[in-house]
Every structure is written in structure tokens, then in C-alpha cells.
Short mmCIF file of C-alpha atoms in Angstrom, two decimals:
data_model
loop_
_atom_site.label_atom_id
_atom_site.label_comp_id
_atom_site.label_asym_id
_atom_site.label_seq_id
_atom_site.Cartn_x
_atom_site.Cartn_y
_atom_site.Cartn_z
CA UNK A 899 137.50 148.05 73.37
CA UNK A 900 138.47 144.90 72.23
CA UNK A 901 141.45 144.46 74.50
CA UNK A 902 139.38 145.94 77.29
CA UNK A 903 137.12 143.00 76.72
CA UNK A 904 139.86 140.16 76.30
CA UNK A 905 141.12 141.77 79.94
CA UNK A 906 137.74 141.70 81.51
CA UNK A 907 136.61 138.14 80.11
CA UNK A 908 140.52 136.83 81.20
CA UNK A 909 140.22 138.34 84.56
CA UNK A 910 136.94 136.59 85.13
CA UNK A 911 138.53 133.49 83.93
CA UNK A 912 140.76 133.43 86.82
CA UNK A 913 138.09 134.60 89.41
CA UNK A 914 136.16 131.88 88.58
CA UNK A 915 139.10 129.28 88.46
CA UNK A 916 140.26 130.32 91.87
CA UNK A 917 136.58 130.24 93.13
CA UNK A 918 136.39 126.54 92.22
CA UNK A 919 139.36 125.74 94.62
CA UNK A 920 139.58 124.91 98.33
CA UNK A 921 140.88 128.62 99.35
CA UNK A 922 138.93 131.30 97.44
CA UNK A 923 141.29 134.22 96.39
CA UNK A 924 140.01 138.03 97.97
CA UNK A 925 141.13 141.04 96.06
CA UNK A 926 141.48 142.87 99.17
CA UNK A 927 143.90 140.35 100.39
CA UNK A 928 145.79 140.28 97.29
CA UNK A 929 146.14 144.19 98.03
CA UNK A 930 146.89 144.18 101.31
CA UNK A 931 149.69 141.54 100.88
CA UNK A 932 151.18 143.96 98.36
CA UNK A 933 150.87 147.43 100.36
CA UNK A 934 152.26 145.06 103.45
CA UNK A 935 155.52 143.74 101.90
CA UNK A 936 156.61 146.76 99.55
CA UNK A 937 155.45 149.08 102.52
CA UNK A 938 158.02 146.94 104.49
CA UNK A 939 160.75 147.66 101.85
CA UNK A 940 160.04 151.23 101.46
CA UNK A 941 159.65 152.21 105.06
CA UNK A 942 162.98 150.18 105.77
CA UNK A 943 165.13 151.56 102.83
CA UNK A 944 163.53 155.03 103.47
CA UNK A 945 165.12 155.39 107.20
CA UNK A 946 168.01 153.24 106.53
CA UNK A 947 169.21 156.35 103.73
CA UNK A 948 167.50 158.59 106.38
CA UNK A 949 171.66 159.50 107.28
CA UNK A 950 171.43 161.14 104.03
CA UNK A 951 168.48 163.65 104.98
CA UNK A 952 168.80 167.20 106.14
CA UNK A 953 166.07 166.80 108.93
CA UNK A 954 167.07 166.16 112.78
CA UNK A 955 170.38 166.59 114.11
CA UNK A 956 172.80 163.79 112.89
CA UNK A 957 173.01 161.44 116.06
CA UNK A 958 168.91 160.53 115.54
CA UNK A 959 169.37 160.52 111.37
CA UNK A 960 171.72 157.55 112.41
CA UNK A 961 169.74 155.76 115.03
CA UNK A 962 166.80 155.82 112.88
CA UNK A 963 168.78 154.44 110.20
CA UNK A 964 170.28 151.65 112.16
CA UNK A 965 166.61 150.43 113.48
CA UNK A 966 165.09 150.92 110.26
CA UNK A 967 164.11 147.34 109.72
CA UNK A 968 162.33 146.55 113.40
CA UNK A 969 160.09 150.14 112.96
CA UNK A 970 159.24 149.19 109.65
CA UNK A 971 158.27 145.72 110.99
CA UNK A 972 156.37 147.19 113.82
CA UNK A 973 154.59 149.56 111.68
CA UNK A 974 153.33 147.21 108.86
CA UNK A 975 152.12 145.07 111.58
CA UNK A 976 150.41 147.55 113.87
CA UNK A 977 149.00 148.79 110.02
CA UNK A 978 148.17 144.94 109.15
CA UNK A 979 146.86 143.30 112.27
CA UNK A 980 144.88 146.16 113.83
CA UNK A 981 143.94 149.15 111.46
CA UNK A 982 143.13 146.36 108.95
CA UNK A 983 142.10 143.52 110.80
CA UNK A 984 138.96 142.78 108.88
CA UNK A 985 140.72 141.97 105.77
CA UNK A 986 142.43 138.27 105.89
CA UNK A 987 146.39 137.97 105.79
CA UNK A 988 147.99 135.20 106.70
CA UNK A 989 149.71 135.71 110.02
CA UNK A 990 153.00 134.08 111.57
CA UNK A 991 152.23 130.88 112.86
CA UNK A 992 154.17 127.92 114.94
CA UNK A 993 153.35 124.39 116.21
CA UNK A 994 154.80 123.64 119.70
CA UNK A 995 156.37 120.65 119.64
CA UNK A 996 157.62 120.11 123.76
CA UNK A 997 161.43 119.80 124.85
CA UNK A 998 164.20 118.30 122.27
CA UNK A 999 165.07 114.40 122.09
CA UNK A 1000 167.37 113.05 120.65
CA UNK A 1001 166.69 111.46 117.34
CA UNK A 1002 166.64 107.26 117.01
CA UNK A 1003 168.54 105.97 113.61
CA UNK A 1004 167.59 102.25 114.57
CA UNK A 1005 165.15 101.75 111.58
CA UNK A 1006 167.20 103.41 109.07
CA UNK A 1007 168.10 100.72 106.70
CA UNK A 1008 171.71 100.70 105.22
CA UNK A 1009 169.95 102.91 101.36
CA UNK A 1010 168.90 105.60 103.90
CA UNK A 1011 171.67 106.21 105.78
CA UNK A 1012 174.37 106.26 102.78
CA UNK A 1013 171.57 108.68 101.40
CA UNK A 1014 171.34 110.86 104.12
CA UNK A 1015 175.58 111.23 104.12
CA UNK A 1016 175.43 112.28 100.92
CA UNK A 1017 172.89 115.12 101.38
CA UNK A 1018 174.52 115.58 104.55
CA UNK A 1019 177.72 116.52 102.57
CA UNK A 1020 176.39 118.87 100.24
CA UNK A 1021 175.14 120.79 103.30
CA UNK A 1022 178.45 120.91 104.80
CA UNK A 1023 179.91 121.91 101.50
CA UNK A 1024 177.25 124.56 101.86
CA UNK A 1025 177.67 126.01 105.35
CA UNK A 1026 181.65 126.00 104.60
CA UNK A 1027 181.23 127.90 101.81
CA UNK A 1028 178.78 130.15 103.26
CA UNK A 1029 180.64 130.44 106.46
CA UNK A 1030 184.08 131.77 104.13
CA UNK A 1031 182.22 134.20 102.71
CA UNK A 1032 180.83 135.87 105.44
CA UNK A 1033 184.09 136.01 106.92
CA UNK A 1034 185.83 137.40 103.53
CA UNK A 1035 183.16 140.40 103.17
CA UNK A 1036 183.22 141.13 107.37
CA UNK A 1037 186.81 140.85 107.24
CA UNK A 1038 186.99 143.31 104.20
CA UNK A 1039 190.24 145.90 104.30
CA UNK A 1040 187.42 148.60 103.63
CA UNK A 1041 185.86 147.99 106.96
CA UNK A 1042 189.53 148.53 108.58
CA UNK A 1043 189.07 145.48 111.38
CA UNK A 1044 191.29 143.95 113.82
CA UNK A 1045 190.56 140.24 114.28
CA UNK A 1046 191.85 138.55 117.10
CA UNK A 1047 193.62 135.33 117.76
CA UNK A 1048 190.92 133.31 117.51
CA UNK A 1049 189.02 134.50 114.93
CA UNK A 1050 189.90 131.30 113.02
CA UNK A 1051 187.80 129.02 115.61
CA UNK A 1052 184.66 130.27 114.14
CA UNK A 1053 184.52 126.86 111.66
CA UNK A 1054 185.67 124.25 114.49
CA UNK A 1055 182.60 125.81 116.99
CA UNK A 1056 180.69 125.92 114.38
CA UNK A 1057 181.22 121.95 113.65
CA UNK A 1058 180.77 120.75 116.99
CA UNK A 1059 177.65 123.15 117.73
CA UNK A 1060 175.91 122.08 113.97
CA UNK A 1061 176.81 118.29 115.54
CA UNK A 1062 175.17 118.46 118.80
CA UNK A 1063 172.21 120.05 117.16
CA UNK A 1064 172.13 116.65 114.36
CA UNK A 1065 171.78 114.67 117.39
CA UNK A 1066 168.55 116.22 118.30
CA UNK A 1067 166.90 117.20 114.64
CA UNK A 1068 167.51 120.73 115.18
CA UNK A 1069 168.27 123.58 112.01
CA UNK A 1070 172.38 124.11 111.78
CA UNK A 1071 173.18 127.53 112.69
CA UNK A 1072 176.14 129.35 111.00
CA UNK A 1073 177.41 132.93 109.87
CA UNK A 1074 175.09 133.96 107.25
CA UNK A 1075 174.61 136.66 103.77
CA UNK A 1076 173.76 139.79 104.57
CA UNK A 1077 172.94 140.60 108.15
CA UNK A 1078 176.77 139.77 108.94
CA UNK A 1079 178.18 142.49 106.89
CA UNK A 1080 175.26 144.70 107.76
CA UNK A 1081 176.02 143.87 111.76
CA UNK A 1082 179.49 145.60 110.57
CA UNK A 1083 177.79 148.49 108.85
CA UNK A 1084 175.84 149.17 111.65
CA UNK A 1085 178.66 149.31 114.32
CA UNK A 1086 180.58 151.49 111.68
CA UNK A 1087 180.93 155.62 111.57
CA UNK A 1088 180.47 156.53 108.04
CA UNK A 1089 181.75 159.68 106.19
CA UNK A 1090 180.76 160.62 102.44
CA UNK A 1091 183.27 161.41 100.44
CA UNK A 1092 183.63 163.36 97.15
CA UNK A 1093 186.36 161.66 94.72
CA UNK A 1094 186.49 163.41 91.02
CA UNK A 1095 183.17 164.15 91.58
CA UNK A 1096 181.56 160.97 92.58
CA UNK A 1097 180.07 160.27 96.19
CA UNK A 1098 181.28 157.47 98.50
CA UNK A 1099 180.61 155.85 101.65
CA UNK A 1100 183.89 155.29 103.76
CA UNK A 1101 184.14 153.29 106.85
CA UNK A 1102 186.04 155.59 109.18
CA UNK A 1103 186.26 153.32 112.22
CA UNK A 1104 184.46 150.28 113.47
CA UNK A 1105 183.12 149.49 116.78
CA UNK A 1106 184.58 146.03 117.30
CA UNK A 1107 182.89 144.64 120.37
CA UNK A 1108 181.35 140.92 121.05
CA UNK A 1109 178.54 142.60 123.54
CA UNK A 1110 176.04 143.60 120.46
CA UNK A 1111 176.43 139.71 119.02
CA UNK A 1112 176.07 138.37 122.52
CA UNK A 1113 172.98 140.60 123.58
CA UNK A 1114 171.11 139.95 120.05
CA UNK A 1115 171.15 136.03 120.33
CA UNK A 1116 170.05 136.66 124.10
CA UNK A 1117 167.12 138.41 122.52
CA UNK A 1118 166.38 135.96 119.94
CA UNK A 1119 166.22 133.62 122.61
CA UNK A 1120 163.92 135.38 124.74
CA UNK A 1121 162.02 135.92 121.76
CA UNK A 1122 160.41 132.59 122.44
CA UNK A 1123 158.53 133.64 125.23
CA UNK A 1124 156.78 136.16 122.92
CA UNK A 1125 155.05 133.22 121.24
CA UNK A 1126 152.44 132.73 120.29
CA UNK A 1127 151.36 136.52 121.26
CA UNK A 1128 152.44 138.53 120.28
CA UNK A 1129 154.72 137.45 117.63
CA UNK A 1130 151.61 136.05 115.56
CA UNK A 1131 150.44 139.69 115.09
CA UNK A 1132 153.34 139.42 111.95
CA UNK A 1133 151.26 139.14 109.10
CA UNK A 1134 153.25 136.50 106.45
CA UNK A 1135 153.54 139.81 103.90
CA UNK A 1136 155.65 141.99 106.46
CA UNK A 1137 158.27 138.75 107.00
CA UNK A 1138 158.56 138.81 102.76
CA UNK A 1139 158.89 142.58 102.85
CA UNK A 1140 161.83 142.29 105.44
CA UNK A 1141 163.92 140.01 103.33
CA UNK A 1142 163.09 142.36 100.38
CA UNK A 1143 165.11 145.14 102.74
CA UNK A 1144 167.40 142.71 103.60
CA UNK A 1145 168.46 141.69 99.88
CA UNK A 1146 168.13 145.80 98.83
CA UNK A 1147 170.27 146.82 101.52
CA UNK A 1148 173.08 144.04 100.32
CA UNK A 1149 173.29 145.61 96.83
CA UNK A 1150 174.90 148.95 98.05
CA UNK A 1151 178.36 148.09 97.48
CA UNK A 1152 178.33 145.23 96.46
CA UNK A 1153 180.80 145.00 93.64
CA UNK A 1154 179.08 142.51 90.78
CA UNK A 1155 175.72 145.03 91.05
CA UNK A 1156 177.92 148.53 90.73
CA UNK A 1157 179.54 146.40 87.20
CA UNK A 1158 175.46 145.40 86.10
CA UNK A 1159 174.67 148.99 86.73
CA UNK A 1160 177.83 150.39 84.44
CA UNK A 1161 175.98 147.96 81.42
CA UNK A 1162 173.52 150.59 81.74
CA UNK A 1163 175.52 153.83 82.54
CA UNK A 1164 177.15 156.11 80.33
CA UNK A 1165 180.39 155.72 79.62
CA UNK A 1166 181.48 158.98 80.54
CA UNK A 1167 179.85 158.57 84.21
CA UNK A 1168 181.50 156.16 84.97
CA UNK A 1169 183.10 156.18 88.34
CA UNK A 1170 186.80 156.41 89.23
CA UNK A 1171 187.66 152.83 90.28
CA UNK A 1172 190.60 151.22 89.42
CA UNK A 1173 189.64 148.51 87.77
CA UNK A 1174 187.81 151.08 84.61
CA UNK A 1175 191.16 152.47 84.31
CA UNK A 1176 193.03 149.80 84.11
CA UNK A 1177 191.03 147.17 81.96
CA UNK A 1178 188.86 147.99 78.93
CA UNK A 1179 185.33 148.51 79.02
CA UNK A 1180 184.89 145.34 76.56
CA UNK A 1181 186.53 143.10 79.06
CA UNK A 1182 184.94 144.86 82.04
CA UNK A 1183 181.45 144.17 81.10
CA UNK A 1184 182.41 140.47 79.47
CA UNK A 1185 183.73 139.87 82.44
CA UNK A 1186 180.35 140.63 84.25
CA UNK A 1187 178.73 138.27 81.77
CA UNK A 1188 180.30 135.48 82.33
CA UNK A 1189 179.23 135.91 86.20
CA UNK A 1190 175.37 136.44 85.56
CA UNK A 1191 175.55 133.09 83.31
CA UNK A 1192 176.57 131.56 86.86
CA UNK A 1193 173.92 133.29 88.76
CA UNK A 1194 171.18 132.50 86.25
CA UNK A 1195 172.23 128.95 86.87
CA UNK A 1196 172.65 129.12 90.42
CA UNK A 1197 168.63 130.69 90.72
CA UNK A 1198 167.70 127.97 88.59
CA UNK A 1199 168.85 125.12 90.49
CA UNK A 1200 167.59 127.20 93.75
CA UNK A 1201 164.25 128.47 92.78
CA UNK A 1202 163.61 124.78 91.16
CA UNK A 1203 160.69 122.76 92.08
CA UNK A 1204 162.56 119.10 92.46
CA UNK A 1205 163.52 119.68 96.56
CA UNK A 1206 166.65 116.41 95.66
CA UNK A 1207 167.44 119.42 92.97
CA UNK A 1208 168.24 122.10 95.12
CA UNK A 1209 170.49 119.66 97.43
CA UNK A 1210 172.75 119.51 94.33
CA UNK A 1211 172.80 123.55 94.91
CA UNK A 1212 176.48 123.58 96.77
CA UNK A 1213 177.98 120.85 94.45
CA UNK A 1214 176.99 122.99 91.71
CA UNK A 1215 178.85 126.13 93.41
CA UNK A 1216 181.60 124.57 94.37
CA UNK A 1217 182.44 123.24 90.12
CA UNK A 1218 182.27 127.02 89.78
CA UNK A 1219 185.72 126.95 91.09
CA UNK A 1220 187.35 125.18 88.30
CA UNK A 1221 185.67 127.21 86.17
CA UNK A 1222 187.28 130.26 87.59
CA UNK A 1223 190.73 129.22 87.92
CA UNK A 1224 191.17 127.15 83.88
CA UNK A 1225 188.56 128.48 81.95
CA UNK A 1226 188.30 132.02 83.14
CA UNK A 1227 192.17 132.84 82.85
CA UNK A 1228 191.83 131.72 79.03
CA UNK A 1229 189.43 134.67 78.58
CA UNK A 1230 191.33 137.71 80.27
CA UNK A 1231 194.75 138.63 80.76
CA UNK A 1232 196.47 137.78 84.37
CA UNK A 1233 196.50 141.74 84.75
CA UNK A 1234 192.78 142.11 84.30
CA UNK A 1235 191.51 139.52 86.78
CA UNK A 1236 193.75 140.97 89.04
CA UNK A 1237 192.35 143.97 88.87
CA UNK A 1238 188.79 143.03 88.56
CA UNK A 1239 189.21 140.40 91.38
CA UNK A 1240 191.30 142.53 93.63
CA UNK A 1241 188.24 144.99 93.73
#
């Protein structure tokens, strides 16, 4: 009764706070945002495993499971904006701002501009490093591609695309974590596979063809003419709930999650890779430590509060490399990094 009471007294507390501000908080709306973006996430992740279920014939399991994310969207919007309209979400929104100029550096003093170069540099370290690793996990042997000739152009377009865009204050655009391994995935034919009793998802043969990248930007720029209607029928929870499926769907596979998840597994399910039979379990999972002390310090330089902080984000990534190539190599053998990186 007494922790009943230091709930009910606590929860008050709060109500009344939040009462006292400019935007009163609703309960409903605090539920609806939740149902919204987890509904998102579960209706996505449901029909992108849908491949795994025994009902229609195979050819719709797949299509379901490749459009997974836009009928999840649609759903949780249609469920947001019209079944429950009456309860208050906030929606997508937009500010037209007319045709692009070009931006005037006349009254930057001599302090701004050095200022701006140096946060200008950090961002290209960023996008380079970004750009590299997109290409390493497309370019994967699992996914058994066959780049052409210029497939090493992507980084000199890139540059002169990201400098015409300075020119006129618009975002840089470059190859970007997850949805260009998952444009792979879904252009891929997929087989399970039993190995010593373990599951797995091989890529049997990928689709390699420039006409789905070319039609999708088409559509994102069409997309335009669908504002503000009906594009501001996206309630704000439904966008959150997408890059919830978005970051799920990344961790199948995804080699530094399957080594967290073995912390937690019994030894003697482990699976049948390699790199368990060929370096210790002590060094396996140290090994996986030393790459969540990076992460932690990675999400707490990115999830800071200080926006000059976060700038320092890419510098911060790239002194990870050191680390990895003089410090790292004093804590394993040669032979064991091999075989954990080679994985």
C-alpha cells in the first residue's frame, strides 16, 4: 500500500509539473505514440520474416516481405490519422522555402570561415568513412557480386555532387547504413540452410541491376509533389517506428551482435563458425569487449547534448584506427584477429 501510494502521489507529481508548462502532456497521446511506433516495428519485422511462414505460396511470402516497411507505414498511418484522429499526434510537417540560391559568404569574417573548414572536415571524414563502409558490407563475398569498372567512381561523384549542393545550402547525399545492404538483400534469392544443425540464410544469387536504384530516387523525387497532402497524414511516431525496423532489420547478420548474443548463449549452442573453432572462447568474447567500450563511446559523443560535441563524432572514429592496428594486436595473437576479423 505504501508503494502504491509513493506511485500514485509521484505520478501526480509529474501530471501536475507537465500541466504547468506551455504544452500539456495527454495520456492518450503518450499511448498512441507508443502503439504507433512499436506497431511500426512489429508489423514491419512480422512480414519481413513472413518468408519464414507456412501460409501463401512462396512468391507472395517474399513480396510481402520485401514491402514490409511501406505497408507497415501505410497501416500505422491509416490507424493514426483516421481511425484515431481525435487523439493528438504530432504529424509530419515541412516549411516551403521557394527555389534554391546560391548561398553569399561575403559577411563571413576570416574566425567563421576557418571555423566552418574545420567542421567541414570532420564531415568529410564522416561521409568517407561512411561511404567505405557501405561499399565493404554491399560488396561482401557472401552476397556473391560482380562490380563493374567503375564501381570505384562512387567517391569522386559523390565529391563533386556533395560540392554543387554546398554552393546552394543543400543536405550532402551519400551511400548510407542500412538500407544499402538491405537494397542487396532485397534483390537477393535466399535459401536456408541446415549446417550441424544450425539454420542459415545464404545468398544464392543477386539481381544486380541499376533500374531499382534509378526508379527509387525517381520516386523520392516525385515524392515532393505529395506534399503537403498527403505525406502530412505520417504521424511523427510511425517515422520513429520505421527507423526502429530499419536498425532491427540491420542486426540479422551482422557479425559484432551474433558475438553479444554468444555472451549470453550456452556454450554448447554455439554455432559452427570458424572463428569459435579456431580461437578460445576467452579471447572471443574479450575481443567483443573491447568493441562495445568503442560503441559506448561512440553513443556518447552521438547522443550528447553539446551539438560542437557531436561534430568531433568522425575525429573520434577515425583515432579508433590506431587503436586497432597498435593496441589491439598487443591483446590477441596475429592468428586470432585474423580469424575474428576475416569473419
Amino acid at each position: 500500500e505504501t508503494a502504491s501510494s509513493i506511485i500514485y502521489n509521484s505520478t501526480n507529481e509529474l501530471a501536475t509539473a507537465a500541466s504547468d508548462t506551455d504544452e500539456e502532456c495527454h495520456r492518450d497521446t503518450s499511448l498512441l505514440y507508443l502503439i504507433l511506433m512499436f506497431g511500426t516495428l512489429w508489423v514491419g519485422t512480422y512480414l519481413y520474416n513472413f518468408t519464414k511462414s507456412p501460409f501463401l505460396d512462396a512468391r507472395k511470402r517474399e513480396m510481402l516481405a520485401d514491402y514490409s516497411l511501406p505497408v507497415a507505414v501505410l497501416l500505422l498511418s491509416f490507424f493514426g490519422s483516421y481511425l484515431l484522429s481525435d487523439v493528438p499526434v504530432d504529424k509530419f510537417t515541412y516549411q516551403p522555402l521557394g527555389m534554391p540560391e546560391i548561398v553569399t559568404m561575403k559577411g563571413m569574417s576570416i574566425s567563421a570561415v576557418m571555423i566552418s573548414m574545420g567542421l567541414g572536415f570532420c564531415l568529410s571524414l564522416l561521409f568517407y568513412m561512411d561511404q567505405n563502409i557501405s561499399s565493404a558490407m554491399v560488396n561482401n563475398p557472401v552476397n556473391k557480386l560482380k562490380k563493374g569498372p567503375a564501381y570505384h567512381w562512387d567517391l569522386f561523384v559523390i565529391a563533386i555532387i556533395n560540392g554543387l549542393l554546398s554552393l546552394f545550402g543543400m543536405p550532402w547525399v551519400h551511400a548510407a547504413l542500412p538500407h544499402s545492404p538491405l537494397h542487396v538483400r532485397a534483390l537477393a534469392d535466399v535459401e536456408e540452410r541446415v549446417i550441424q544443425g544450425h539454420v542459415y540464410d545464404v545468398i544464392v544469387h543477386v539481381r544486380e541491376t541499376r533500374l531499382t536504384t534509378l526508379v527509387s530516387h525517381i520516386m523520392i523525387g516525385l515524392s515532393l509533389l505529395m506534399l503537403p497532402v498527403p505525406l502530412q497524414y505520417i504521424p511523427i511516431p510511425v517515422l520513429y517506428g520505421l527507423f526502429l525496423y530499419v536498425a532491427v532489420t540491420a542486426l540479422n547478420g551482422n557479425e559484432m551482435f551474433d558475438r553479444i548474443m554468444l555472451l549470453l548463449t550456452e556454450q554448447s549452442a554455439y554455432p559452427p563458425n570458424h572463428y569459435i573453432r579456431r580461437v578460445p572462447q576467452r579471447k572471443v568474447h574479450l575481443f567483443t569487449g573491447t568493441q562495445l567500450l568503442q560503441l559506448v563511446a561512440l553513443c556518447a559523443l552521438g547522443f550528447s547534448s553539446l551539438p560542437y560535441l557531436k561534430m568531433v563524432f568522425p575525429v573520434i572514429l577515425m583515432l579508433f584506427i590506431p587503436i586497432r592496428m597498435k593496441l589491439i594486436p598487443m591483446m590477441f595473437q596475429k592468428k586470432y584477429l585474423r580469424a575474428l576479423d576475416g569473419h
